[in-house]
mmCIF file of C-alpha atoms in Angstrom:
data_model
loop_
_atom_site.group_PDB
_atom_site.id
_atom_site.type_symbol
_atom_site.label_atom_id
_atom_site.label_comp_id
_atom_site.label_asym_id
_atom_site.label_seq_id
_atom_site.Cartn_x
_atom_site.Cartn_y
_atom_site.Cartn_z
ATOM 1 C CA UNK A 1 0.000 0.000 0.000
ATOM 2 C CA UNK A 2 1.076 3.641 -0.359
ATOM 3 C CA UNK A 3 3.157 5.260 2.514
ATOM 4 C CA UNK A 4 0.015 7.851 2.712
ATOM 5 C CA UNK A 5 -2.304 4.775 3.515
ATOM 6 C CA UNK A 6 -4.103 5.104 6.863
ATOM 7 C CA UNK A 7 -3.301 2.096 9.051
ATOM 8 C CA UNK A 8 -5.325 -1.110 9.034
ATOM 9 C CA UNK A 9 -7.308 -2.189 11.540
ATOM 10 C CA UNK A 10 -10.891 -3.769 10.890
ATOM 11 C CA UNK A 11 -14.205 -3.025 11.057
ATOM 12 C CA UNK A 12 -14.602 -2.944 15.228
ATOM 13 C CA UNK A 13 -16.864 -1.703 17.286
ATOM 14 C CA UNK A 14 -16.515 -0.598 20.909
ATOM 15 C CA UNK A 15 -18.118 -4.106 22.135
ATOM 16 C CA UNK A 16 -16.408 -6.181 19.781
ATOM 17 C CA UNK A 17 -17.663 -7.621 16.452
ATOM 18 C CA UNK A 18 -20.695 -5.956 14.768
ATOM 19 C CA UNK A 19 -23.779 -6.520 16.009
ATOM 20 C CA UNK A 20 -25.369 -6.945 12.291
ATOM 21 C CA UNK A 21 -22.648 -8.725 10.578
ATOM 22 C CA UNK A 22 -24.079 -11.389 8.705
ATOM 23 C CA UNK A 23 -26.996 -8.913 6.869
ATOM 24 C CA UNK A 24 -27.131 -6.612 4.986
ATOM 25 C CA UNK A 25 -28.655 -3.713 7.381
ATOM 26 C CA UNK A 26 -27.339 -0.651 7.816
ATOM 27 C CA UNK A 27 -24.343 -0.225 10.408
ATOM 28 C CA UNK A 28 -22.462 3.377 9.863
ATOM 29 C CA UNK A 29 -18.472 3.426 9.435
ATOM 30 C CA UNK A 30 -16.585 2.309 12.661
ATOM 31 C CA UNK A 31 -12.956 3.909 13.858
ATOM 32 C CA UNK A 32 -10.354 2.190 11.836
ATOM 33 C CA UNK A 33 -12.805 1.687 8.649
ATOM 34 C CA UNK A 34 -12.326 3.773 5.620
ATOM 35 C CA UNK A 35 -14.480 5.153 2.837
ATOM 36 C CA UNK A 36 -14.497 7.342 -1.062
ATOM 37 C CA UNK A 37 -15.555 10.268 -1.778
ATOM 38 C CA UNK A 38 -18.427 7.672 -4.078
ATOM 39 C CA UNK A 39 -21.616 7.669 -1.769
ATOM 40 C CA UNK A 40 -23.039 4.333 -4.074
ATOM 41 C CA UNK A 41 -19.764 2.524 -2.644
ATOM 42 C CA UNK A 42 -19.677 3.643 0.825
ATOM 43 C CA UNK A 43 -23.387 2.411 1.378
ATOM 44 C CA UNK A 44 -22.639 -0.667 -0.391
ATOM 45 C CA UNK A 45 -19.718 -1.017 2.653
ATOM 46 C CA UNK A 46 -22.339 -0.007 5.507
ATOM 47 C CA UNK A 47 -25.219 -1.975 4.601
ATOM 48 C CA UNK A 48 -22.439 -5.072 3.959
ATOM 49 C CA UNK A 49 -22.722 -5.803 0.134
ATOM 50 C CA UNK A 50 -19.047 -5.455 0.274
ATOM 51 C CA UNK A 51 -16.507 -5.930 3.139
ATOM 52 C CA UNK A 52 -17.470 -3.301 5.922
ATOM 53 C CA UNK A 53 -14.493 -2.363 6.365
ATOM 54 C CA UNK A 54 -14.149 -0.739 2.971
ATOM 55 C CA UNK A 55 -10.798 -2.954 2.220
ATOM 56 C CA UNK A 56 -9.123 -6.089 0.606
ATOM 57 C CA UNK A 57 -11.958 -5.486 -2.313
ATOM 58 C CA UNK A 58 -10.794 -7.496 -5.668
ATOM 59 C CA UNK A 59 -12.675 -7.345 -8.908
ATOM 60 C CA UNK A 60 -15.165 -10.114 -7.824
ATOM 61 C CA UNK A 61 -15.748 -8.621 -4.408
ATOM 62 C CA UNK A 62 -17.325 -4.997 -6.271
ATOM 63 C CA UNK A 63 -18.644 -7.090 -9.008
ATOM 64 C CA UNK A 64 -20.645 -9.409 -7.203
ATOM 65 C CA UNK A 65 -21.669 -6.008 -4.943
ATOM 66 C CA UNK A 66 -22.652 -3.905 -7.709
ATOM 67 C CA UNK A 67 -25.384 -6.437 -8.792
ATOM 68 C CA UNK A 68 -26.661 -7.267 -5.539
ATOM 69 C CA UNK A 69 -27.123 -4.126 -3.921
ATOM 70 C CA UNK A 70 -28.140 -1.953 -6.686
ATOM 71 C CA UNK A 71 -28.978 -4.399 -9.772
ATOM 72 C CA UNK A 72 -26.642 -3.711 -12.274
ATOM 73 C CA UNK A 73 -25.961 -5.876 -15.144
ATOM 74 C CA UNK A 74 -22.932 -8.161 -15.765
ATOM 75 C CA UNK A 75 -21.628 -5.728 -18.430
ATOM 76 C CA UNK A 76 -22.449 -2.408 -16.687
ATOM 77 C CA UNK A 77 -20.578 -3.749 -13.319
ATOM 78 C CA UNK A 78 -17.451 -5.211 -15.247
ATOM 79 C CA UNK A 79 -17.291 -1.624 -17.046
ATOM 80 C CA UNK A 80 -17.542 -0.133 -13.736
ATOM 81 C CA UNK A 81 -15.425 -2.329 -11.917
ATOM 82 C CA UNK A 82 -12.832 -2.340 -14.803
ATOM 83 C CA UNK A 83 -12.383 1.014 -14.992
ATOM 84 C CA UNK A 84 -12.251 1.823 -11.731
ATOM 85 C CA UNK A 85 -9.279 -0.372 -11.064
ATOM 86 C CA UNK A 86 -7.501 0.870 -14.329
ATOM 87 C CA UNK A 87 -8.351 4.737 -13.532
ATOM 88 C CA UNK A 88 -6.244 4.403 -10.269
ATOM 89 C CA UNK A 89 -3.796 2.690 -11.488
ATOM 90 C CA UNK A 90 -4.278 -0.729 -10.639
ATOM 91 C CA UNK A 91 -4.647 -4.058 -12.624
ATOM 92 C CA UNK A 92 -7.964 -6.320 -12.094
ATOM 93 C CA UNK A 93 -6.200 -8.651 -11.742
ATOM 94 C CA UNK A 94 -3.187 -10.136 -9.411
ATOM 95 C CA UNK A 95 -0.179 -10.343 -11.697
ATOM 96 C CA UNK A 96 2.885 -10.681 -9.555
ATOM 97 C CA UNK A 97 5.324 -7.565 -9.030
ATOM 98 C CA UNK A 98 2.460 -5.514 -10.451
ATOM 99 C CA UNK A 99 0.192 -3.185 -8.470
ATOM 100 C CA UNK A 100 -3.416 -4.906 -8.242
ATOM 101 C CA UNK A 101 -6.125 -7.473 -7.597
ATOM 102 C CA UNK A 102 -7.054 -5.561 -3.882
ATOM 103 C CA UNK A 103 -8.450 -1.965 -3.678
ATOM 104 C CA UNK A 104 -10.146 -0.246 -1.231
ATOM 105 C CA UNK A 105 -12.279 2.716 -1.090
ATOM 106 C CA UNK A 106 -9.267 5.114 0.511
ATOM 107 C CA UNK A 107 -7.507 4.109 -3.134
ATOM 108 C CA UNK A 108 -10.551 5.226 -4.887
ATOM 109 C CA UNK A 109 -10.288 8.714 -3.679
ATOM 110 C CA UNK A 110 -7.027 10.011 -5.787
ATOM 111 C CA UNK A 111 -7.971 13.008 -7.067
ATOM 112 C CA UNK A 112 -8.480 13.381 -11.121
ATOM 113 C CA UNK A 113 -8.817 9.474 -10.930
ATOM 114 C CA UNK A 114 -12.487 8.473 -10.460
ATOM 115 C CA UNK A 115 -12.602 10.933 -8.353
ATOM 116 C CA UNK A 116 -13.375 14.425 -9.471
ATOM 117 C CA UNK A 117 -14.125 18.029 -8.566
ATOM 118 C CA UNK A 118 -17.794 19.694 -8.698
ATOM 119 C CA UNK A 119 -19.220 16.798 -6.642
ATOM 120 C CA UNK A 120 -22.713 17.037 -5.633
ATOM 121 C CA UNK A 121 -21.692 16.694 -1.719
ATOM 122 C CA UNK A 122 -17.783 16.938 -0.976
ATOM 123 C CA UNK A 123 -15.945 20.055 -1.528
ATOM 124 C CA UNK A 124 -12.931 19.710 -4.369
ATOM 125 C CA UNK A 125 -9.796 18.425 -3.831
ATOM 126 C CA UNK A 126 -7.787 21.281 -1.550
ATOM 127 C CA UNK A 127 -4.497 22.070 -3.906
ATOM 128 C CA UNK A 128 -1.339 19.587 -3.091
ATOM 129 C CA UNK A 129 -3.696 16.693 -1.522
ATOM 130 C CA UNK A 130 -3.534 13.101 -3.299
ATOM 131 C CA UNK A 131 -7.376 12.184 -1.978
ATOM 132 C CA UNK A 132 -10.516 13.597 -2.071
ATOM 133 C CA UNK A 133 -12.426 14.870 0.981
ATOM 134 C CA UNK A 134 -15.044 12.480 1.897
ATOM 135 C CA UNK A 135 -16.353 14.152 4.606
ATOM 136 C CA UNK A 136 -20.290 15.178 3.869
ATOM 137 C CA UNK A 137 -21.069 18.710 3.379
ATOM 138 C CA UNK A 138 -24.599 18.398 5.078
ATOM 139 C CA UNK A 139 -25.333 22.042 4.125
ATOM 140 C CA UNK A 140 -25.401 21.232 0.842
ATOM 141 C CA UNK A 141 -27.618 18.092 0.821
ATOM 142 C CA UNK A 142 -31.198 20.320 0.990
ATOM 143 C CA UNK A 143 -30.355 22.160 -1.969
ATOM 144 C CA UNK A 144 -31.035 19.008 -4.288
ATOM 145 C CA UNK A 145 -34.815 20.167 -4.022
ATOM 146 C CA UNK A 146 -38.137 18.710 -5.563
ATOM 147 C CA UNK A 147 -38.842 15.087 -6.677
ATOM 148 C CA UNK A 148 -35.364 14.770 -9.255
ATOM 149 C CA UNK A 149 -36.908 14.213 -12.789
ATOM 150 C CA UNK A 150 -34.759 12.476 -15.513
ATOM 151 C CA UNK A 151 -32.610 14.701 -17.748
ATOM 152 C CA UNK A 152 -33.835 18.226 -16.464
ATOM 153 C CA UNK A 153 -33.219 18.403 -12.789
ATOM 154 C CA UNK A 154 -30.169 16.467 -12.983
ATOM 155 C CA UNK A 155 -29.036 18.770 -15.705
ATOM 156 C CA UNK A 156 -29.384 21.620 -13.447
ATOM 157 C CA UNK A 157 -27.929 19.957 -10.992
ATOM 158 C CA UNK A 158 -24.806 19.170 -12.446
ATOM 159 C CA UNK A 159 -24.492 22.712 -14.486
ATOM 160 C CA UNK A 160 -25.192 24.460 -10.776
ATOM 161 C CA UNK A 161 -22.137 22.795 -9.289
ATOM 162 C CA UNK A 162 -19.414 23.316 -12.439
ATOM 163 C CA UNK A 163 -20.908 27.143 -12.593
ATOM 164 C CA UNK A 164 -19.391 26.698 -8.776
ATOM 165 C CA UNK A 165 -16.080 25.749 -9.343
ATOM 166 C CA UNK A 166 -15.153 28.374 -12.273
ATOM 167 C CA UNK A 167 -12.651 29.193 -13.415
ATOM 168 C CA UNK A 168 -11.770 25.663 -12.720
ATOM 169 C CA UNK A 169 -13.422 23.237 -15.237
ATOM 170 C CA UNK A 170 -14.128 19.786 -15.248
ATOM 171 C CA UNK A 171 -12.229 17.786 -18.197
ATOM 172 C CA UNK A 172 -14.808 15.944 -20.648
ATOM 173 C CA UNK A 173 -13.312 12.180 -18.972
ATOM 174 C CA UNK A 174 -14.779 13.511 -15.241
ATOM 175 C CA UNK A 175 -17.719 15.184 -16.727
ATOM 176 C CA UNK A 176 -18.986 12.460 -18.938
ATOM 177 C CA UNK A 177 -18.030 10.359 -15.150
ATOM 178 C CA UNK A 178 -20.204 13.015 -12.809
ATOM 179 C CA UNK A 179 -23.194 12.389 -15.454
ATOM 180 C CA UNK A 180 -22.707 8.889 -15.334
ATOM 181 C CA UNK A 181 -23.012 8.602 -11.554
ATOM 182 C CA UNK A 182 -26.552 10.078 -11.649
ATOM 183 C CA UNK A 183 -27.467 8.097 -14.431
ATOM 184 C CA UNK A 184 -26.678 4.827 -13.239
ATOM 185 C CA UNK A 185 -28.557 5.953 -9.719
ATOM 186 C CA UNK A 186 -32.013 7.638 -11.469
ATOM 187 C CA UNK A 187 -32.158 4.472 -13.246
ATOM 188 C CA UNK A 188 -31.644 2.422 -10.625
ATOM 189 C CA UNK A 189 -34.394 3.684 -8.576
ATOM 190 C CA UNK A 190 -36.474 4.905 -11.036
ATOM 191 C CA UNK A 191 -39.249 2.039 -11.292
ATOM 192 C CA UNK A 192 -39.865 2.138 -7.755
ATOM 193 C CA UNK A 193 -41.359 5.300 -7.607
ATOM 194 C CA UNK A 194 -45.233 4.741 -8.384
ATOM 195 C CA UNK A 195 -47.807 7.236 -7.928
ATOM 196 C CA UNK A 196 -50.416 5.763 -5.657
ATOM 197 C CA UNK A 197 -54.194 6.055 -7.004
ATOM 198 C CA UNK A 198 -57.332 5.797 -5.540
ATOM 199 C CA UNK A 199 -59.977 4.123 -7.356
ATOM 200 C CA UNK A 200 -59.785 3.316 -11.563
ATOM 201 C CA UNK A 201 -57.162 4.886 -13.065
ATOM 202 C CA UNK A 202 -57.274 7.122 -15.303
ATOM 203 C CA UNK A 203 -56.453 5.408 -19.093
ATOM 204 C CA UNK A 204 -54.557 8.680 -20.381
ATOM 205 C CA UNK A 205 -52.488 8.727 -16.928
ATOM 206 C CA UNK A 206 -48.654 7.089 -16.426
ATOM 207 C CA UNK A 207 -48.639 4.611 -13.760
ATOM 208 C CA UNK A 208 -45.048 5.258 -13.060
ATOM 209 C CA UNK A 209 -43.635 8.549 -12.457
ATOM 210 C CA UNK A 210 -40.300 8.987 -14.198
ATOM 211 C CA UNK A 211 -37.861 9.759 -11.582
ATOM 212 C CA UNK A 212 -37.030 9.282 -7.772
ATOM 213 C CA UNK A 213 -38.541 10.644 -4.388
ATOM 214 C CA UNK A 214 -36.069 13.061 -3.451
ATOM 215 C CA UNK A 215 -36.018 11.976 -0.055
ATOM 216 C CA UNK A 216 -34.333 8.865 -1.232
ATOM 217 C CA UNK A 217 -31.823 11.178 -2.627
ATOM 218 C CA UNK A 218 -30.965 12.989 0.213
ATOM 219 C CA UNK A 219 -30.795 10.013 2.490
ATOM 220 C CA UNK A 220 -28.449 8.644 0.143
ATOM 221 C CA UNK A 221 -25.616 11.083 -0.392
ATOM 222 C CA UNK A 222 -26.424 12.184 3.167
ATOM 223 C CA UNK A 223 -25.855 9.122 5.135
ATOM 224 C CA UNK A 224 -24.674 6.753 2.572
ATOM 225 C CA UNK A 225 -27.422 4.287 3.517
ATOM 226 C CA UNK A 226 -30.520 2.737 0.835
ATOM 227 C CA UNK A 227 -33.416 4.014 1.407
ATOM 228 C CA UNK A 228 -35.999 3.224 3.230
ATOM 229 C CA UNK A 229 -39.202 2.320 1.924
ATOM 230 C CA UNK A 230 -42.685 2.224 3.926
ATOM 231 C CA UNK A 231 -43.603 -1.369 4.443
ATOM 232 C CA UNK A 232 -47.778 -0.700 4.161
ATOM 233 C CA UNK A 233 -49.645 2.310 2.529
ATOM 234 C CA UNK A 234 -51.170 3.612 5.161
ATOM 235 C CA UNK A 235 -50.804 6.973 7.007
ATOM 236 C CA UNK A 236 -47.638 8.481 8.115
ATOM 237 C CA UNK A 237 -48.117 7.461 11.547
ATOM 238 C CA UNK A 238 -49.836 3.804 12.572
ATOM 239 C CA UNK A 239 -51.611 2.611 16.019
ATOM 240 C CA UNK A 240 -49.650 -0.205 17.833
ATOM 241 C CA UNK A 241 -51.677 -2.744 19.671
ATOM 242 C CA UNK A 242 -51.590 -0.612 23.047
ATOM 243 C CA UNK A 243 -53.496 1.891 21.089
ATOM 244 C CA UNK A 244 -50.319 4.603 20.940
ATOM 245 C CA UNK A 245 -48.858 6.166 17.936
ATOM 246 C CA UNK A 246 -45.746 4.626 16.249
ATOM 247 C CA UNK A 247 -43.533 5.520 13.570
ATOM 248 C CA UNK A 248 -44.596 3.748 10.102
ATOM 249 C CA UNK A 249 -42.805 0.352 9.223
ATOM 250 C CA UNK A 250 -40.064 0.744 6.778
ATOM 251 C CA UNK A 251 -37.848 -1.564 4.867
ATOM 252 C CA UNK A 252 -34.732 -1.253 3.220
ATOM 253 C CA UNK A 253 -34.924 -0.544 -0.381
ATOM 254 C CA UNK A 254 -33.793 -3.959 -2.801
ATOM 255 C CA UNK A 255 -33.664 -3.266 -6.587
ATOM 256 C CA UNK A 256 -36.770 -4.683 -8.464
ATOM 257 C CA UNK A 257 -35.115 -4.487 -12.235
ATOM 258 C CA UNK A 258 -32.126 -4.336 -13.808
ATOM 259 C CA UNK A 259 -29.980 -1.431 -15.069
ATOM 260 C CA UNK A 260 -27.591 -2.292 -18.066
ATOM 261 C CA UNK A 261 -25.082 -0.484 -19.636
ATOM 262 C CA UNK A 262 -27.382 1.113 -22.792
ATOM 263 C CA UNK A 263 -29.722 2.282 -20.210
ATOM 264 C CA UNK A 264 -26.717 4.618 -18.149
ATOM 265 C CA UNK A 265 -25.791 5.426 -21.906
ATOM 266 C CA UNK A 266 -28.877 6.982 -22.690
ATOM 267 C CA UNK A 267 -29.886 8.779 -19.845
ATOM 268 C CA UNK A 268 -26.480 10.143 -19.127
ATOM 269 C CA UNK A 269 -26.709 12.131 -22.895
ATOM 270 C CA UNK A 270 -30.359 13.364 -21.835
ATOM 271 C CA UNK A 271 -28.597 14.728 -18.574
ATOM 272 C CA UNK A 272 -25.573 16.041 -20.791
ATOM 273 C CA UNK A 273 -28.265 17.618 -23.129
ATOM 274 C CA UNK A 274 -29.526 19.748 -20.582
ATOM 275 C CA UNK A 275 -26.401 20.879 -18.708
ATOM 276 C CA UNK A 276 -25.138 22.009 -21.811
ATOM 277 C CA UNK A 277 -28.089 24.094 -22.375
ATOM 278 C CA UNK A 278 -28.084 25.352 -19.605
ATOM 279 C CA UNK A 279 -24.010 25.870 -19.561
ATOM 280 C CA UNK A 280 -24.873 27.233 -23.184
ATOM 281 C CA UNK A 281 -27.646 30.100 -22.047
ATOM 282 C CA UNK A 282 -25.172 31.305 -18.854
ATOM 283 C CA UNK A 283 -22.842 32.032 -21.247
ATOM 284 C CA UNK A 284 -24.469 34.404 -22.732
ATOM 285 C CA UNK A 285 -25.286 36.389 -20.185
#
């Protein structure tokens, strides 16, 4: 590992081993653990799709994570996988006297690597530093407002935070990779979010609107956790059997479809369409 690496100790907690180990519930990052500056891989290491820890992570580890916890397919996770190792530097694969076959997410934070500047929730990489801050800017987090609607909002989105960095710019590589983040995400939760109807529907009315609940957003890049989804359709708030109010049952969100490689294709050039746009119109003012 690089002399910069933090030390290795596992994932402990103050009693011992984790109480959860075994599932795949949430449990947040524990002293000695470390994360990216990528919130998708950071909740795949707290709810346990990967090691929770956030280390000794070969190709197969992220591969086999990838399409459990969010649903991708075969091709999109061995592009994703692929290049991550390759954009950092390291091989796949374990060839001997050749860096590679084990990441981990502190690796995945060089700067200009997969990692990149104008992120939705970290500040850019301070001048001189190797990583990425992964600490959360939680100010930030409310100003991804309304229900996020494939290409527009996330156009906006993404236009709002380069139009933050000027003069600094991000290359087309990390641009075309800040697009493809939300892509891969909006279509990964997309078909989940159905608008609830009383009675016949109406013939001339989508079934399924096309994008995400925003508070699945926020509770995402905010505490790097899946969301949680309510369990019944009832009211906010239920009766238990004492006959006292208690919080509605949730469960943790498990992808229902699959998201290939065409799909994050396609949506990422509707979200480039619209930045550009908008890029395009700021310009001229």
């Amino acid at each position: 590992l690089p002399a910069d690496h933090p030390p290795v100790p596992i994932h402990e907690h103050s009693g011992g081993t984790c109480p959860i180990t075994g599932n795949n519930a949430f449990c947040p990052p524990q002293k000695g653990d470390v994360r990216s500056v990528c919130p998708a891989l950071n909740a795949m290491a707290n709810h346990g799709f990967i090691p929770r820890d956030g280390r000794n992570l070969t190709f197969l580890t992220l591969f086999r994570g990838l399409k459990a916890c969010y649903g991708l397919s075969s091709s999109l996770a061995t592009v994703l996988v692929t290049g991550g190792f390759l954009a950092i530097g390291r091989l796949p694969i374990h060839i001997p006297l050749v860096p590679g076959g084990v990441i981990d997410l502190h690796l995945v934070g060089l700067h200009n690597r997969v990692e990149h500047d104008a992120s939705l929730v970290h500040l850019n990489t301070p001048l001189g530093h190797k990583y990425g801050p992964v600490e959360i800017q939680e100010e930030w987090v409310p100003m991804l407002v309304s229900d996020i609607q494939p290409p527009a909002d996330v156009g906006r989105m993404r236009a709002r935070r380069q139009h933050e960095i000027l003069p600094k710019k991000l290359d087309p590589v990390h641009a075309e990779v800040a697009r493809g983040e939300m892509a891969i995400i909006l279509g990964v939760w997309n078909s989940e979010y159905q608008r609830k109807h009383e009675g016949k529907q109406d013939k001339n009315e989508s079934r399924e609107k096309q994008g995400i609940p925003l508070q699945w957003l926020l509770q995402w890049l905010a505490e790097e956790r899946l969301p949680d989804i309510p369990i019944s359709s009832e009211s906010e708030m239920e009766v238990d059997g004492d006959s006292n109010i208690a919080p509605k049952k949730t469960t943790m969100w498990r992808p229902n479809h699959k998201q290939t490689l065409r799909d994050v294709v396609n949506r990422s050039k509707r979200i480039r369409k619209v930045t550009e746009a908008i890029e395009s119109e700021e310009a001229k003012l």
